[in-house]
Each structure stands twice: as structure tokens, then as C-alpha cells.
């Protein structure tokens, strides 16, 4: 998944491998990681963020899963409440798009240096 990083968002916190996460940042980021902790929700964010149009109708998401449309709607609600995705109603359909700021924040936290450090720790 490609994440658009905005300079102001990426500068908000240092990657986990550079310095310990502060209490306020941990409290702010925990709901994002909790929402992403479910495989279906993680796939939904990926499908939405990677969609060529930058947004996708809920009608196009439900067919990608074996869960009922109601279950997919619940997962989308959790992601929306966590701030990872945004939605817009158009007639009877809801269109979803990734929140660039939230994904950039998560990406910045997991960012630069983590692969190098993980490799050195092996």
C-alpha cells in the first residue's frame, strides 16, 4: 500500500526504532492499531487505499469478503471511527476513501530505519 506522506504529518512523531513513543502519542495511536488489528479491517483499508479512483463504493467492497454486508459495514464503521477512512453518502451508496493524514501518521511511526534495525537484531 502506498501512503501519501505530508511533511507536517510525518514530522509528528519519530519512528519507533529511533526513540520511545510518548504517552500522548501512544494514547492517540492505539485506536488506529486496534482498528487495524482485525484481518478483515486491514484488508478493507488496503483495498480502499489502493483503489485506482482513490475511493470505492461499499457495493464494490462487500463482494471481496465472505462476511455479510452487515459485517462489512460494521468493520467500515470501526475504521471510520478510528479515523483511518472517510466516507461520503451519494444517494443510497456510501463511498470510502483512505485518510491520508491517519495513514501517514501510522506509516511515519513504523517508518525509516525499522528494516535496518530489525536486520541487525537477528
Tab-separated table of N, CA and C in Angstrom:
chain	number	residue	atom	x	y	z
A	1	UNK	N	0.849	-1.165	0.000
A	1	UNK	CA	0.000	0.000	0.000
A	1	UNK	C	0.895	1.228	0.000
A	2	UNK	N	0.663	2.133	-0.901
A	2	UNK	CA	1.409	3.375	-0.958
A	2	UNK	C	0.686	4.406	-0.124
A	3	UNK	N	1.441	5.091	0.727
A	3	UNK	CA	0.853	6.102	1.589
A	3	UNK	C	1.433	7.449	1.219
A	4	UNK	N	0.550	8.406	1.002
A	4	UNK	CA	0.988	9.755	0.717
A	4	UNK	C	1.390	10.390	2.036
A	5	UNK	N	2.657	10.778	2.146
A	5	UNK	CA	3.111	11.387	3.378
A	5	UNK	C	3.159	12.892	3.235
A	6	UNK	N	2.509	13.567	4.146
A	6	UNK	CA	2.559	15.013	4.188
A	6	UNK	C	3.644	15.371	5.186
A	7	UNK	N	4.452	16.367	4.870
A	7	UNK	CA	5.579	16.729	5.712
A	7	UNK	C	5.155	16.992	7.152
A	8	UNK	N	4.053	17.690	7.345
A	8	UNK	CA	3.627	18.011	8.705
A	8	UNK	C	3.170	16.773	9.463
A	9	UNK	N	2.557	15.822	8.789
A	9	UNK	CA	2.098	14.610	9.454
A	9	UNK	C	3.268	13.692	9.757
A	10	UNK	N	4.174	13.515	8.806
A	10	UNK	CA	5.305	12.629	9.005
A	10	UNK	C	6.229	13.150	10.084
A	11	UNK	N	6.276	14.454	10.284
A	11	UNK	CA	7.169	15.034	11.275
A	11	UNK	C	6.594	14.965	12.682
A	12	UNK	N	5.388	14.460	12.846
A	12	UNK	CA	4.723	14.485	14.143
A	12	UNK	C	5.337	13.544	15.160
A	13	UNK	N	5.922	12.498	14.699
A	13	UNK	CA	6.482	11.542	15.643
A	13	UNK	C	7.650	10.807	15.005
A	14	UNK	N	8.592	10.423	15.828
A	14	UNK	CA	9.749	9.683	15.332
A	14	UNK	C	9.370	8.216	15.197
A	15	UNK	N	9.977	7.512	14.270
A	15	UNK	CA	9.712	6.077	14.163
A	15	UNK	C	10.026	5.368	15.476
A	16	UNK	N	9.336	4.291	15.734
A	16	UNK	CA	9.508	3.537	16.976
A	16	UNK	C	10.951	3.120	17.234
A	17	UNK	N	11.702	2.918	16.174
A	17	UNK	CA	13.068	2.441	16.339
A	17	UNK	C	14.049	3.551	16.648
A	18	UNK	N	13.609	4.811	16.602
A	18	UNK	CA	14.507	5.931	16.862
A	18	UNK	C	14.406	6.453	18.279
A	19	UNK	N	13.208	6.460	18.818
A	19	UNK	CA	13.011	6.913	20.193
A	19	UNK	C	11.701	6.327	20.719
A	20	UNK	N	11.616	6.165	22.038
A	20	UNK	CA	10.385	5.590	22.613
A	20	UNK	C	9.175	6.471	22.343
A	21	UNK	N	8.056	5.843	22.185
A	21	UNK	CA	6.794	6.526	21.932
A	21	UNK	C	6.312	7.163	23.232
A	22	UNK	N	5.917	8.420	23.163
A	22	UNK	CA	5.415	9.118	24.343
A	22	UNK	C	4.005	8.681	24.701
A	23	UNK	N	3.604	9.004	25.909
A	23	UNK	CA	2.289	8.614	26.426
A	23	UNK	C	1.153	9.169	25.576
A	24	UNK	N	1.240	10.443	25.218
A	24	UNK	CA	0.176	11.059	24.423
A	24	UNK	C	0.081	10.447	23.037
A	25	UNK	N	1.233	10.231	22.389
A	25	UNK	CA	1.222	9.614	21.060
A	25	UNK	C	0.685	8.186	21.133
A	26	UNK	N	1.067	7.447	22.165
A	26	UNK	CA	0.585	6.072	22.310
A	26	UNK	C	-0.933	6.046	22.480
A	27	UNK	N	-1.455	6.961	23.289
A	27	UNK	CA	-2.908	7.020	23.501
A	27	UNK	C	-3.638	7.405	22.218
A	28	UNK	N	-3.028	8.269	21.414
A	28	UNK	CA	-3.647	8.694	20.165
A	28	UNK	C	-3.586	7.606	19.097
A	29	UNK	N	-2.493	6.856	19.065
A	29	UNK	CA	-2.296	5.860	18.013
A	29	UNK	C	-2.899	4.494	18.327
A	30	UNK	N	-3.106	4.183	19.586
A	30	UNK	CA	-3.619	2.858	19.964
A	30	UNK	C	-4.939	2.509	19.270
A	31	UNK	N	-5.912	3.427	19.193
A	31	UNK	CA	-7.160	3.081	18.493
A	31	UNK	C	-6.946	2.764	17.007
A	32	UNK	N	-5.965	3.413	16.380
A	32	UNK	CA	-5.682	3.119	14.977
A	32	UNK	C	-5.182	1.690	14.833
A	33	UNK	N	-4.245	1.315	15.696
A	33	UNK	CA	-3.703	-0.038	15.620
A	33	UNK	C	-4.735	-1.084	16.044
A	34	UNK	N	-5.587	-0.741	16.994
A	34	UNK	CA	-6.653	-1.663	17.392
A	34	UNK	C	-7.597	-1.914	16.216
A	35	UNK	N	-7.940	-0.847	15.501
A	35	UNK	CA	-8.820	-0.992	14.337
A	35	UNK	C	-8.149	-1.816	13.250
A	36	UNK	N	-6.853	-1.660	13.079
A	36	UNK	CA	-6.121	-2.397	12.047
A	36	UNK	C	-5.796	-3.820	12.471
A	37	UNK	N	-6.054	-4.152	13.736
A	37	UNK	CA	-5.706	-5.467	14.266
A	37	UNK	C	-6.578	-6.609	13.772
A	38	UNK	N	-7.626	-6.314	13.076
A	38	UNK	CA	-8.501	-7.336	12.518
A	38	UNK	C	-8.135	-7.542	11.050
A	39	UNK	N	-7.946	-8.799	10.609
A	39	UNK	CA	-7.545	-9.046	9.221
A	39	UNK	C	-8.513	-8.485	8.176
A	40	UNK	N	-9.800	-8.537	8.459
A	40	UNK	CA	-10.779	-8.004	7.502
A	40	UNK	C	-10.626	-6.491	7.397
A	41	UNK	N	-10.482	-5.820	8.526
A	41	UNK	CA	-10.330	-4.366	8.503
A	41	UNK	C	-9.016	-3.957	7.840
A	42	UNK	N	-7.964	-4.714	8.083
A	42	UNK	CA	-6.683	-4.419	7.438
A	42	UNK	C	-6.811	-4.547	5.924
A	43	UNK	N	-7.503	-5.589	5.466
A	43	UNK	CA	-7.735	-5.755	4.021
A	43	UNK	C	-8.620	-4.653	3.463
A	44	UNK	N	-9.632	-4.244	4.226
A	44	UNK	CA	-10.504	-3.167	3.765
A	44	UNK	C	-9.711	-1.873	3.560
A	45	UNK	N	-8.864	-1.518	4.515
A	45	UNK	CA	-8.049	-0.312	4.368
A	45	UNK	C	-7.164	-0.434	3.134
A	46	UNK	N	-6.587	-1.592	2.943
A	46	UNK	CA	-5.721	-1.808	1.790
A	46	UNK	C	-6.502	-1.674	0.483
A	47	UNK	N	-7.663	-2.293	0.411
A	47	UNK	CA	-8.489	-2.206	-0.801
A	47	UNK	C	-8.906	-0.764	-1.097
A	48	UNK	N	-9.274	-0.043	-0.055
A	48	UNK	CA	-9.715	1.338	-0.234
A	48	UNK	C	-8.542	2.220	-0.651
A	49	UNK	N	-7.416	2.093	0.049
A	49	UNK	CA	-6.254	2.946	-0.227
A	49	UNK	C	-5.643	2.664	-1.595
A	50	UNK	N	-5.759	1.437	-2.060
A	50	UNK	CA	-5.150	1.062	-3.349
A	50	UNK	C	-6.092	1.219	-4.532
A	51	UNK	N	-7.322	1.593	-4.293
A	51	UNK	CA	-8.280	1.705	-5.394
A	51	UNK	C	-7.830	2.789	-6.359
A	52	UNK	N	-7.838	2.491	-7.652
A	52	UNK	CA	-7.346	3.454	-8.655
A	52	UNK	C	-8.039	4.813	-8.625
A	53	UNK	N	-9.311	4.842	-8.253
A	53	UNK	CA	-10.049	6.106	-8.229
A	53	UNK	C	-9.842	6.894	-6.933
A	54	UNK	N	-9.137	6.290	-5.965
A	54	UNK	CA	-8.921	6.962	-4.693
A	54	UNK	C	-10.080	6.811	-3.728
A	55	UNK	N	-11.158	6.248	-4.201
A	55	UNK	CA	-12.323	5.975	-3.361
A	55	UNK	C	-13.063	4.794	-3.958
A	56	UNK	N	-13.875	4.159	-3.129
A	56	UNK	CA	-14.581	2.973	-3.600
A	56	UNK	C	-15.958	2.907	-2.938
A	57	UNK	N	-16.920	2.459	-3.709
A	57	UNK	CA	-18.283	2.292	-3.211
A	57	UNK	C	-18.354	1.053	-2.330
A	58	UNK	N	-19.149	1.132	-1.289
A	58	UNK	CA	-19.319	-0.016	-0.407
A	58	UNK	C	-19.812	-1.232	-1.194
A	59	UNK	N	-20.563	-0.990	-2.241
A	59	UNK	CA	-21.083	-2.097	-3.052
A	59	UNK	C	-19.945	-2.882	-3.718
A	60	UNK	N	-18.810	-2.232	-3.946
A	60	UNK	CA	-17.661	-2.904	-4.545
A	60	UNK	C	-16.776	-3.595	-3.510
A	61	UNK	N	-16.982	-3.292	-2.240
A	61	UNK	CA	-16.165	-3.894	-1.186
A	61	UNK	C	-16.763	-5.196	-0.658
A	62	UNK	N	-18.071	-5.264	-0.578
A	62	UNK	CA	-18.701	-6.419	0.070
A	62	UNK	C	-18.435	-7.723	-0.660
A	63	UNK	N	-18.282	-7.682	-1.972
A	63	UNK	CA	-18.050	-8.895	-2.740
A	63	UNK	C	-16.669	-9.496	-2.548
A	64	UNK	N	-15.741	-8.742	-1.975
A	64	UNK	CA	-14.377	-9.226	-1.778
A	64	UNK	C	-14.231	-10.078	-0.519
A	65	UNK	N	-15.303	-10.225	0.245
A	65	UNK	CA	-15.238	-10.932	1.524
A	65	UNK	C	-16.354	-11.961	1.630
A	66	UNK	N	-16.138	-12.936	2.471
A	66	UNK	CA	-17.160	-13.958	2.712
A	66	UNK	C	-18.142	-13.543	3.801
A	67	UNK	N	-17.883	-12.416	4.467
A	67	UNK	CA	-18.777	-11.928	5.515
A	67	UNK	C	-20.004	-11.271	4.893
A	68	UNK	N	-21.028	-11.133	5.703
A	68	UNK	CA	-22.259	-10.490	5.237
A	68	UNK	C	-22.026	-8.986	5.044
A	69	UNK	N	-22.863	-8.361	4.233
A	69	UNK	CA	-22.746	-6.900	4.079
A	69	UNK	C	-22.854	-6.156	5.412
A	70	UNK	N	-23.665	-6.656	6.330
A	70	UNK	CA	-23.789	-6.011	7.643
A	70	UNK	C	-22.469	-6.077	8.418
A	71	UNK	N	-21.770	-7.196	8.315
A	71	UNK	CA	-20.485	-7.338	8.998
A	71	UNK	C	-19.444	-6.410	8.377
A	72	UNK	N	-19.439	-6.314	7.058
A	72	UNK	CA	-18.512	-5.408	6.373
A	72	UNK	C	-18.830	-3.970	6.770
A	73	UNK	N	-20.094	-3.622	6.849
A	73	UNK	CA	-20.482	-2.271	7.277
A	73	UNK	C	-19.985	-1.981	8.687
A	74	UNK	N	-20.070	-2.973	9.558
A	74	UNK	CA	-19.558	-2.796	10.922
A	74	UNK	C	-18.058	-2.521	10.898
A	75	UNK	N	-17.312	-3.305	10.126
A	75	UNK	CA	-15.863	-3.103	10.038
A	75	UNK	C	-15.538	-1.714	9.478
A	76	UNK	N	-16.289	-1.274	8.483
A	76	UNK	CA	-16.076	0.059	7.919
A	76	UNK	C	-16.373	1.144	8.949
A	77	UNK	N	-17.384	0.919	9.772
A	77	UNK	CA	-17.709	1.874	10.835
A	77	UNK	C	-16.558	1.978	11.824
A	78	UNK	N	-15.978	0.850	12.214
A	78	UNK	CA	-14.841	0.855	13.148
A	78	UNK	C	-13.667	1.627	12.544
A	79	UNK	N	-13.376	1.380	11.274
A	79	UNK	CA	-12.278	2.078	10.598
A	79	UNK	C	-12.559	3.579	10.492
A	80	UNK	N	-13.803	3.929	10.222
A	80	UNK	CA	-14.176	5.345	10.113
A	80	UNK	C	-14.068	6.029	11.472
A	81	UNK	N	-14.547	5.372	12.519
A	81	UNK	CA	-14.475	5.951	13.865
A	81	UNK	C	-13.034	6.098	14.342
A	82	UNK	N	-12.145	5.228	13.872
A	82	UNK	CA	-10.721	5.332	14.222
A	82	UNK	C	-10.030	6.417	13.405
A	83	UNK	N	-10.694	6.922	12.366
A	83	UNK	CA	-10.129	7.980	11.548
A	83	UNK	C	-9.258	7.493	10.407
A	84	UNK	N	-9.273	6.197	10.141
A	84	UNK	CA	-8.437	5.639	9.076
A	84	UNK	C	-9.055	5.817	7.692
A	85	UNK	N	-10.371	5.895	7.639
A	85	UNK	CA	-11.057	6.114	6.370
A	85	UNK	C	-12.098	7.212	6.562
A	86	UNK	N	-12.498	7.778	5.439
A	86	UNK	CA	-13.541	8.802	5.417
A	86	UNK	C	-14.646	8.308	4.494
A	87	UNK	N	-15.848	8.814	4.690
A	87	UNK	CA	-16.959	8.354	3.857
A	87	UNK	C	-17.810	9.519	3.388
A	88	UNK	N	-18.525	9.259	2.299
A	88	UNK	CA	-19.447	10.248	1.743
A	88	UNK	C	-20.637	9.506	1.149
A	89	UNK	N	-21.816	9.886	1.571
A	89	UNK	CA	-23.032	9.279	1.032
A	89	UNK	C	-23.405	9.963	-0.272
A	90	UNK	N	-23.683	9.125	-1.275
A	90	UNK	CA	-24.148	9.618	-2.576
A	90	UNK	C	-25.382	8.799	-2.943
A	91	UNK	N	-26.520	9.389	-2.743
A	91	UNK	CA	-27.763	8.648	-2.971
A	91	UNK	C	-27.892	7.544	-1.942
A	92	UNK	N	-28.040	6.302	-2.408
A	92	UNK	CA	-28.177	5.181	-1.483
A	92	UNK	C	-26.847	4.514	-1.162
A	93	UNK	N	-25.761	4.935	-1.815
A	93	UNK	CA	-24.456	4.297	-1.621
A	93	UNK	C	-23.522	5.183	-0.816
A	94	UNK	N	-22.591	4.531	-0.136
A	94	UNK	CA	-21.554	5.247	0.598
A	94	UNK	C	-20.219	4.949	-0.066
A	95	UNK	N	-19.463	5.996	-0.302
A	95	UNK	CA	-18.135	5.865	-0.898
A	95	UNK	C	-17.085	6.106	0.179
A	96	UNK	N	-16.050	5.276	0.167
A	96	UNK	CA	-14.996	5.349	1.171
A	96	UNK	C	-13.669	5.711	0.524
A	97	UNK	N	-12.869	6.478	1.252
A	97	UNK	CA	-11.507	6.796	0.834
A	97	UNK	C	-10.623	6.761	2.074
A	98	UNK	N	-9.363	6.474	1.863
A	98	UNK	CA	-8.412	6.433	2.969
A	98	UNK	C	-8.140	7.845	3.463
A	99	UNK	N	-7.873	7.963	4.741
A	99	UNK	CA	-7.491	9.243	5.317
A	99	UNK	C	-5.973	9.372	5.198
A	100	UNK	N	-5.484	10.217	4.282
A	100	UNK	CA	-4.036	10.332	4.096
A	100	UNK	C	-3.301	10.715	5.379
A	101	UNK	N	-3.888	11.582	6.184
A	101	UNK	CA	-3.221	12.023	7.412
A	101	UNK	C	-3.056	10.865	8.396
A	102	UNK	N	-4.107	10.066	8.586
A	102	UNK	CA	-4.021	8.942	9.526
A	102	UNK	C	-3.047	7.882	9.039
A	103	UNK	N	-3.104	7.553	7.751
A	103	UNK	CA	-2.193	6.540	7.229
A	103	UNK	C	-0.749	7.036	7.232
A	104	UNK	N	-0.550	8.323	6.985
A	104	UNK	CA	0.803	8.878	7.043
A	104	UNK	C	1.342	8.832	8.471
A	105	UNK	N	0.469	9.063	9.446
A	105	UNK	CA	0.884	9.015	10.869
A	105	UNK	C	1.328	7.605	11.237
A	106	UNK	N	0.551	6.614	10.863
A	106	UNK	CA	0.922	5.218	11.131
A	106	UNK	C	2.205	4.863	10.393
A	107	UNK	N	2.289	5.282	9.138
A	107	UNK	CA	3.472	4.999	8.332
A	107	UNK	C	4.717	5.659	8.918
A	108	UNK	N	4.584	6.898	9.370
A	108	UNK	CA	5.720	7.610	9.954
A	108	UNK	C	6.201	6.903	11.214
A	109	UNK	N	5.282	6.406	11.996
A	109	UNK	CA	5.642	5.714	13.224
A	109	UNK	C	6.403	4.427	12.930
A	110	UNK	N	5.976	3.728	11.892
A	110	UNK	CA	6.625	2.467	11.535
A	110	UNK	C	7.809	2.693	10.592
A	111	UNK	N	8.048	3.938	10.238
A	111	UNK	CA	8.927	4.359	9.163
A	111	UNK	C	10.384	4.017	9.210
A	112	UNK	N	11.148	4.916	8.676
A	112	UNK	CA	12.543	4.726	8.318
A	112	UNK	C	13.364	4.086	9.418
A	113	UNK	N	14.208	3.201	8.980
A	113	UNK	CA	15.143	2.567	9.883
A	113	UNK	C	14.665	1.274	10.495
A	114	UNK	N	13.372	0.970	10.441
A	114	UNK	CA	12.910	-0.235	11.125
A	114	UNK	C	13.446	-1.489	10.456
A	115	UNK	N	13.562	-1.518	9.153
A	115	UNK	CA	14.073	-2.716	8.485
A	115	UNK	C	15.550	-2.895	8.782
A	116	UNK	N	16.318	-1.813	8.778
A	116	UNK	CA	17.752	-1.910	9.073
A	116	UNK	C	17.988	-2.402	10.491
A	117	UNK	N	17.248	-1.855	11.440
A	117	UNK	CA	17.432	-2.244	12.839
A	117	UNK	C	16.999	-3.691	13.055
A	118	UNK	N	15.880	-4.084	12.464
A	118	UNK	CA	15.396	-5.456	12.606
A	118	UNK	C	16.429	-6.428	12.045
A	119	UNK	N	17.046	-6.063	10.941
A	119	UNK	CA	18.060	-6.914	10.343
A	119	UNK	C	19.267	-7.062	11.268
A	120	UNK	N	19.672	-5.951	11.919
A	120	UNK	CA	20.827	-6.002	12.819
A	120	UNK	C	20.525	-6.823	14.060
A	121	UNK	N	19.263	-6.883	14.496
A	121	UNK	CA	18.909	-7.606	15.716
A	121	UNK	C	18.837	-9.104	15.514
A	122	UNK	N	18.867	-9.572	14.294
A	122	UNK	CA	18.761	-11.025	14.030
A	122	UNK	C	20.007	-11.741	14.418
